[in-house]
Amino acid sequence: MANVAIIGAQWGDEGKGKVVDWLASRADIVVRFQGGHNAGHTLVVGNQTYKLSLLPSGLVRGKLGIIGNGVVIDPEALLTEMARLTAQGLTITPETLRIAENAPLILPLHGALDRAREVARGENKIGTTGRGIGPAYEDKVARRAIRVCDLAEPDTLSAKLDELLLHHNTLLRGLGAAPFEKAVLLDRLLELAPLLLPFAEPVWELLDEARRAGKRILFEGAQAVMLDVDHGTYPFVTSSNTVAATAASGSGVGPGVVGTVLGIAKAYTTRVGSGPFPTELFDDTGRLLGERGHEFGTVTGRPRRCGWFDAAMVRQAVKVGGIQGLALTKLDVLDGLPELKVCTGYRIGGVEVRHLPAAQGAQASAEPIYESMHGWKDSTRGARSYAALPAQAIKYVRRIEELVECPVTLLSTSPERDDTILMKDPFEG
Ligand code: GDP
Ligand code: IMO
Ligand code: MG
């Protein structure tokens, strides 16, 4: 068995899309297993830039893409993305894309509730993408979600909409937002049904056949461990489990099928939205990282908060996420900085701790304990071999390995697909 799961090891936007695209050349199938169109994965191939939110990044390599049951699907967003990428030259048909029939749908009322709640939270807002992700997962767990397969049963759809609207319109009115009309939603879903149903199937069966035929499966995570609903900086998290274990439940395979877990981390740290960020920089270095790294959210365009590499946090992500190898991206963004800092632990209320505790107040007050390193003068940008890296950059990578207690097995030195250095092939276990 030689499958691989890719997950984010920080707060998202680590470059998962680039790494998935690169590794997809060695895979047969790429599966998304959680999240929704809150994800934004940017792939640069020659002079083409692809931005994917719901579609598995392997489609760019012409690999079979699967959207698993753990994903929440906004049908309008999916169709828009399919049209956009088809216009860019990709082939997206029921032969190249399969969707789990038991995946829950995001409807317009979910986005409306997400946004109305953020307004109501005021200063305490989570800073969600406003795309209805949280409310859609809530409906799934509350057993009232409309799922892809319901599109084939108009009576089921109608009855489920009654239950959904009873719940959502009550909430929306309470928050001062406009309620939704059943007829409008039902008509639109019935229009969407023939567009989506040809892609739908029990993907667990397809994956089981693929597994038995010895096909290589690449599981593509969205978001990251520190945004995980259990293990992240709760409540400033997304509404799904982002750890590698979810690859199994979110696609319908056993845990043994998931294979090697590759975590992706930037050589520094970024975060979009609210919540604790111990190594955040508010100075010129923070601004420099943001400018050089083009740190603007792919989905919302918001500037990303930037800071030093937090090894204590990534070490925690390695442990709870089951990460066996780390891909370090954006090393080039640090080129030329005279001094680099790496966080090795925190001071909370005068006490030194190795990891972020779960309590919100303690997380907010965590002060980073830093170790300083010299930077490097020469460029790493575009390097394609370990030997081409400045000695001090290699030292930085080696120190990170030690601190996060996990080998760095892949390096990325620019947005371009092939500016990648592989030290150990995750498909080889
Ligand atoms: P994802 O959500 O984890 O897939 O990451 P995003 O695509 O949202 O954000 C990562 C951004 O960094 C994208 O714009 C990538 O093109 C870019 N990127 C990826 N790897 C590198 C790298 O090694 N160096 C630089 N400079 N940019 C990179
Ligand atoms: P990728 O896959 C970075 C953040 C939002 C917000 C929080 C909750 O591109 O790495 P949500 O809309 O999910 O309820 O928002 O999670 N967030 C992301 N941040 N990258 C992402 O995805 C994210 N998806 C959600 O900014 O703070
Ligand atoms: Mg992203």
JSON list of N, CA and C and ligand atoms in Angstrom, two decimals, residues 12-18 40-44 266 292-293 298 304 329-333 381 412-415, ligand 1:
[
{"chain": "A", "resi": 12, "resn": "GLY", "atom": "N", "xyz": [-3.29, 26.99, 7.62]},
{"chain": "A", "resi": 12, "resn": "GLY", "atom": "CA", "xyz": [-3.78, 27.02, 6.24]},
{"chain": "A", "resi": 12, "resn": "GLY", "atom": "C", "xyz": [-2.85, 27.78, 5.32]},
{"chain": "A", "resi": 13, "resn": "ASP", "atom": "N", "xyz": [-3.08, 27.62, 4.01]},
{"chain": "A", "resi": 13, "resn": "ASP", "atom": "CA", "xyz": [-2.33, 28.33, 2.97]},
{"chain": "A", "resi": 13, "resn": "ASP", "atom": "C", "xyz": [-0.84, 28.04, 2.99]},
{"chain": "A", "resi": 14, "resn": "GLU", "atom": "N", "xyz": [-0.48, 26.85, 3.37]},
{"chain": "A", "resi": 14, "resn": "GLU", "atom": "CA", "xyz": [0.93, 26.47, 3.45]},
{"chain": "A", "resi": 14, "resn": "GLU", "atom": "C", "xyz": [1.51, 26.13, 2.08]},
{"chain": "A", "resi": 15, "resn": "GLY", "atom": "N", "xyz": [0.63, 25.95, 1.09]},
{"chain": "A", "resi": 15, "resn": "GLY", "atom": "CA", "xyz": [1.08, 25.53, -0.24]},
{"chain": "A", "resi": 15, "resn": "GLY", "atom": "C", "xyz": [0.69, 24.08, -0.50]},
{"chain": "A", "resi": 16, "resn": "LYS", "atom": "N", "xyz": [-0.40, 23.63, 0.14]},
{"chain": "A", "resi": 16, "resn": "LYS", "atom": "CA", "xyz": [-0.87, 22.25, -0.05]},
{"chain": "A", "resi": 16, "resn": "LYS", "atom": "C", "xyz": [-1.16, 21.98, -1.52]},
{"chain": "A", "resi": 17, "resn": "GLY", "atom": "N", "xyz": [-1.81, 22.96, -2.19]},
{"chain": "A", "resi": 17, "resn": "GLY", "atom": "CA", "xyz": [-2.19, 22.78, -3.59]},
{"chain": "A", "resi": 17, "resn": "GLY", "atom": "C", "xyz": [-0.97, 22.52, -4.46]},
{"chain": "A", "resi": 18, "resn": "LYS", "atom": "N", "xyz": [0.08, 23.32, -4.25]},
{"chain": "A", "resi": 18, "resn": "LYS", "atom": "CA", "xyz": [1.30, 23.13, -5.04]},
{"chain": "A", "resi": 18, "resn": "LYS", "atom": "C", "xyz": [1.87, 21.74, -4.81]},
{"chain": "A", "resi": 40, "resn": "GLY", "atom": "N", "xyz": [-8.64, 27.50, -0.59]},
{"chain": "A", "resi": 40, "resn": "GLY", "atom": "CA", "xyz": [-8.19, 28.14, -1.83]},
{"chain": "A", "resi": 40, "resn": "GLY", "atom": "C", "xyz": [-6.79, 27.64, -2.10]},
{"chain": "A", "resi": 41, "resn": "HIS", "atom": "N", "xyz": [-6.63, 26.86, -3.15]},
{"chain": "A", "resi": 41, "resn": "HIS", "atom": "CA", "xyz": [-5.34, 26.26, -3.45]},
{"chain": "A", "resi": 41, "resn": "HIS", "atom": "C", "xyz": [-4.84, 26.79, -4.79]},
{"chain": "A", "resi": 42, "resn": "THR", "atom": "N", "xyz": [-3.67, 27.42, -4.78]},
{"chain": "A", "resi": 42, "resn": "THR", "atom": "CA", "xyz": [-3.13, 28.04, -5.99]},
{"chain": "A", "resi": 42, "resn": "THR", "atom": "C", "xyz": [-2.01, 27.19, -6.57]},
{"chain": "A", "resi": 43, "resn": "LEU", "atom": "N", "xyz": [-2.13, 26.89, -7.86]},
{"chain": "A", "resi": 43, "resn": "LEU", "atom": "CA", "xyz": [-1.13, 26.08, -8.55]},
{"chain": "A", "resi": 43, "resn": "LEU", "atom": "C", "xyz": [-0.56, 26.90, -9.70]},
{"chain": "A", "resi": 44, "resn": "VAL", "atom": "N", "xyz": [0.75, 26.94, -9.81]},
{"chain": "A", "resi": 44, "resn": "VAL", "atom": "CA", "xyz": [1.37, 27.68, -10.90]},
{"chain": "A", "resi": 44, "resn": "VAL", "atom": "C", "xyz": [2.12, 26.69, -11.79]},
{"chain": "A", "resi": 266, "resn": "LYS", "atom": "N", "xyz": [4.78, 26.36, 6.02]},
{"chain": "A", "resi": 266, "resn": "LYS", "atom": "CA", "xyz": [5.61, 27.43, 5.48]},
{"chain": "A", "resi": 266, "resn": "LYS", "atom": "C", "xyz": [6.85, 27.58, 6.33]},
{"chain": "A", "resi": 292, "resn": "ARG", "atom": "N", "xyz": [6.57, 39.92, 0.24]},
{"chain": "A", "resi": 292, "resn": "ARG", "atom": "CA", "xyz": [7.35, 38.95, -0.54]},
{"chain": "A", "resi": 292, "resn": "ARG", "atom": "C", "xyz": [6.60, 37.65, -0.78]},
{"chain": "A", "resi": 293, "resn": "GLY", "atom": "N", "xyz": [5.85, 37.25, 0.24]},
{"chain": "A", "resi": 293, "resn": "GLY", "atom": "CA", "xyz": [5.13, 35.97, 0.13]},
{"chain": "A", "resi": 293, "resn": "GLY", "atom": "C", "xyz": [3.79, 36.14, -0.56]},
{"chain": "A", "resi": 298, "resn": "THR", "atom": "N", "xyz": [-6.52, 33.52, -0.75]},
{"chain": "A", "resi": 298, "resn": "THR", "atom": "CA", "xyz": [-6.96, 33.13, -2.10]},
{"chain": "A", "resi": 298, "resn": "THR", "atom": "C", "xyz": [-8.47, 33.28, -2.21]},
{"chain": "A", "resi": 304, "resn": "ARG", "atom": "N", "xyz": [-3.01, 38.31, 4.84]},
{"chain": "A", "resi": 304, "resn": "ARG", "atom": "CA", "xyz": [-2.75, 37.31, 5.87]},
{"chain": "A", "resi": 304, "resn": "ARG", "atom": "C", "xyz": [-1.85, 37.91, 6.94]},
{"chain": "A", "resi": 329, "resn": "THR", "atom": "N", "xyz": [7.62, 24.90, 2.73]},
{"chain": "A", "resi": 329, "resn": "THR", "atom": "CA", "xyz": [7.44, 25.72, 1.53]},
{"chain": "A", "resi": 329, "resn": "THR", "atom": "C", "xyz": [7.89, 27.16, 1.80]},
{"chain": "A", "resi": 330, "resn": "LYS", "atom": "N", "xyz": [8.04, 27.90, 0.73]},
{"chain": "A", "resi": 330, "resn": "LYS", "atom": "CA", "xyz": [8.30, 29.34, 0.79]},
{"chain": "A", "resi": 330, "resn": "LYS", "atom": "C", "xyz": [9.60, 29.71, 1.50]},
{"chain": "A", "resi": 331, "resn": "LEU", "atom": "N", "xyz": [10.56, 28.82, 1.40]},
{"chain": "A", "resi": 331, "resn": "LEU", "atom": "CA", "xyz": [11.88, 29.10, 1.96]},
{"chain": "A", "resi": 331, "resn": "LEU", "atom": "C", "xyz": [12.44, 30.37, 1.33]},
{"chain": "A", "resi": 332, "resn": "ASP", "atom": "N", "xyz": [12.15, 30.57, 0.05]},
{"chain": "A", "resi": 332, "resn": "ASP", "atom": "CA", "xyz": [12.67, 31.72, -0.71]},
{"chain": "A", "resi": 332, "resn": "ASP", "atom": "C", "xyz": [12.23, 33.05, -0.11]},
{"chain": "A", "resi": 333, "resn": "VAL", "atom": "N", "xyz": [11.10, 33.07, 0.58]},
{"chain": "A", "resi": 333, "resn": "VAL", "atom": "CA", "xyz": [10.59, 34.33, 1.12]},
{"chain": "A", "resi": 333, "resn": "VAL", "atom": "C", "xyz": [11.52, 34.86, 2.21]},
{"chain": "A", "resi": 381, "resn": "ARG", "atom": "N", "xyz": [15.52, 30.98, -4.23]},
{"chain": "A", "resi": 381, "resn": "ARG", "atom": "CA", "xyz": [14.36, 31.00, -5.13]},
{"chain": "A", "resi": 381, "resn": "ARG", "atom": "C", "xyz": [14.62, 30.14, -6.37]},
{"chain": "A", "resi": 412, "resn": "SER", "atom": "N", "xyz": [10.03, 23.51, -0.96]},
{"chain": "A", "resi": 412, "resn": "SER", "atom": "CA", "xyz": [9.50, 24.26, -2.11]},
{"chain": "A", "resi": 412, "resn": "SER", "atom": "C", "xyz": [10.16, 25.63, -2.12]},
{"chain": "A", "resi": 413, "resn": "THR", "atom": "N", "xyz": [10.61, 26.05, -3.30]},
{"chain": "A", "resi": 413, "resn": "THR", "atom": "CA", "xyz": [11.40, 27.28, -3.36]},
{"chain": "A", "resi": 413, "resn": "THR", "atom": "C", "xyz": [10.81, 28.36, -4.28]},
{"chain": "A", "resi": 414, "resn": "SER", "atom": "N", "xyz": [9.61, 28.12, -4.78]},
{"chain": "A", "resi": 414, "resn": "SER", "atom": "CA", "xyz": [8.88, 29.16, -5.52]},
{"chain": "A", "resi": 414, "resn": "SER", "atom": "C", "xyz": [7.48, 28.62, -5.79]},
{"chain": "A", "resi": 415, "resn": "PRO", "atom": "N", "xyz": [6.56, 29.46, -6.27]},
{"chain": "A", "resi": 415, "resn": "PRO", "atom": "CA", "xyz": [5.20, 28.95, -6.55]},
{"chain": "A", "resi": 415, "resn": "PRO", "atom": "C", "xyz": [5.18, 27.93, -7.71]},
{"chain": "B", "resi": 1, "resn": "GDP", "atom": "P1", "xyz": [-2.90, 26.07, 0.20]},
{"chain": "B", "resi": 1, "resn": "GDP", "atom": "O1", "xyz": [-4.21, 26.61, 0.63]},
{"chain": "B", "resi": 1, "resn": "GDP", "atom": "O2", "xyz": [-2.19, 25.36, 1.30]},
{"chain": "B", "resi": 1, "resn": "GDP", "atom": "O3", "xyz": [-2.97, 25.26, -1.06]},
{"chain": "B", "resi": 1, "resn": "GDP", "atom": "O4", "xyz": [-2.00, 27.35, -0.12]},
{"chain": "B", "resi": 1, "resn": "GDP", "atom": "P2", "xyz": [-2.44, 28.62, -1.01]},
{"chain": "B", "resi": 1, "resn": "GDP", "atom": "O5", "xyz": [-2.41, 28.24, -2.44]},
{"chain": "B", "resi": 1, "resn": "GDP", "atom": "O6", "xyz": [-3.68, 29.23, -0.47]},
{"chain": "B", "resi": 1, "resn": "GDP", "atom": "O7", "xyz": [-1.28, 29.64, -0.63]},
{"chain": "B", "resi": 1, "resn": "GDP", "atom": "C1", "xyz": [0.06, 29.36, -0.91]},
{"chain": "B", "resi": 1, "resn": "GDP", "atom": "C2", "xyz": [0.60, 30.46, -1.84]},
{"chain": "B", "resi": 1, "resn": "GDP", "atom": "O8", "xyz": [2.01, 30.38, -1.87]},
{"chain": "B", "resi": 1, "resn": "GDP", "atom": "C3", "xyz": [0.16, 30.29, -3.29]},
{"chain": "B", "resi": 1, "resn": "GDP", "atom": "O9", "xyz": [0.01, 31.56, -3.85]},
{"chain": "B", "resi": 1, "resn": "GDP", "atom": "C4", "xyz": [1.30, 29.53, -3.92]},
{"chain": "B", "resi": 1, "resn": "GDP", "atom": "O10", "xyz": [1.44, 29.80, -5.32]},
{"chain": "B", "resi": 1, "resn": "GDP", "atom": "C5", "xyz": [2.47, 30.10, -3.18]},
{"chain": "B", "resi": 1, "resn": "GDP", "atom": "N1", "xyz": [3.60, 29.19, -2.97]},
{"chain": "B", "resi": 1, "resn": "GDP", "atom": "C6", "xyz": [3.60, 27.85, -2.77]},
{"chain": "B", "resi": 1, "resn": "GDP", "atom": "N2", "xyz": [4.85, 27.38, -2.56]},
{"chain": "B", "resi": 1, "resn": "GDP", "atom": "C7", "xyz": [5.66, 28.46, -2.63]},
{"chain": "B", "resi": 1, "resn": "GDP", "atom": "C8", "xyz": [7.08, 28.64, -2.45]},
{"chain": "B", "resi": 1, "resn": "GDP", "atom": "O11", "xyz": [7.83, 27.71, -2.18]},
{"chain": "B", "resi": 1, "resn": "GDP", "atom": "N3", "xyz": [7.55, 29.92, -2.59]},
{"chain": "B", "resi": 1, "resn": "GDP", "atom": "C9", "xyz": [6.75, 30.97, -2.86]},
{"chain": "B", "resi": 1, "resn": "GDP", "atom": "N4", "xyz": [7.29, 32.17, -2.95]},
{"chain": "B", "resi": 1, "resn": "GDP", "atom": "N5", "xyz": [5.42, 30.83, -3.02]},
{"chain": "B", "resi": 1, "resn": "GDP", "atom": "C10", "xyz": [4.89, 29.61, -2.90]}
]
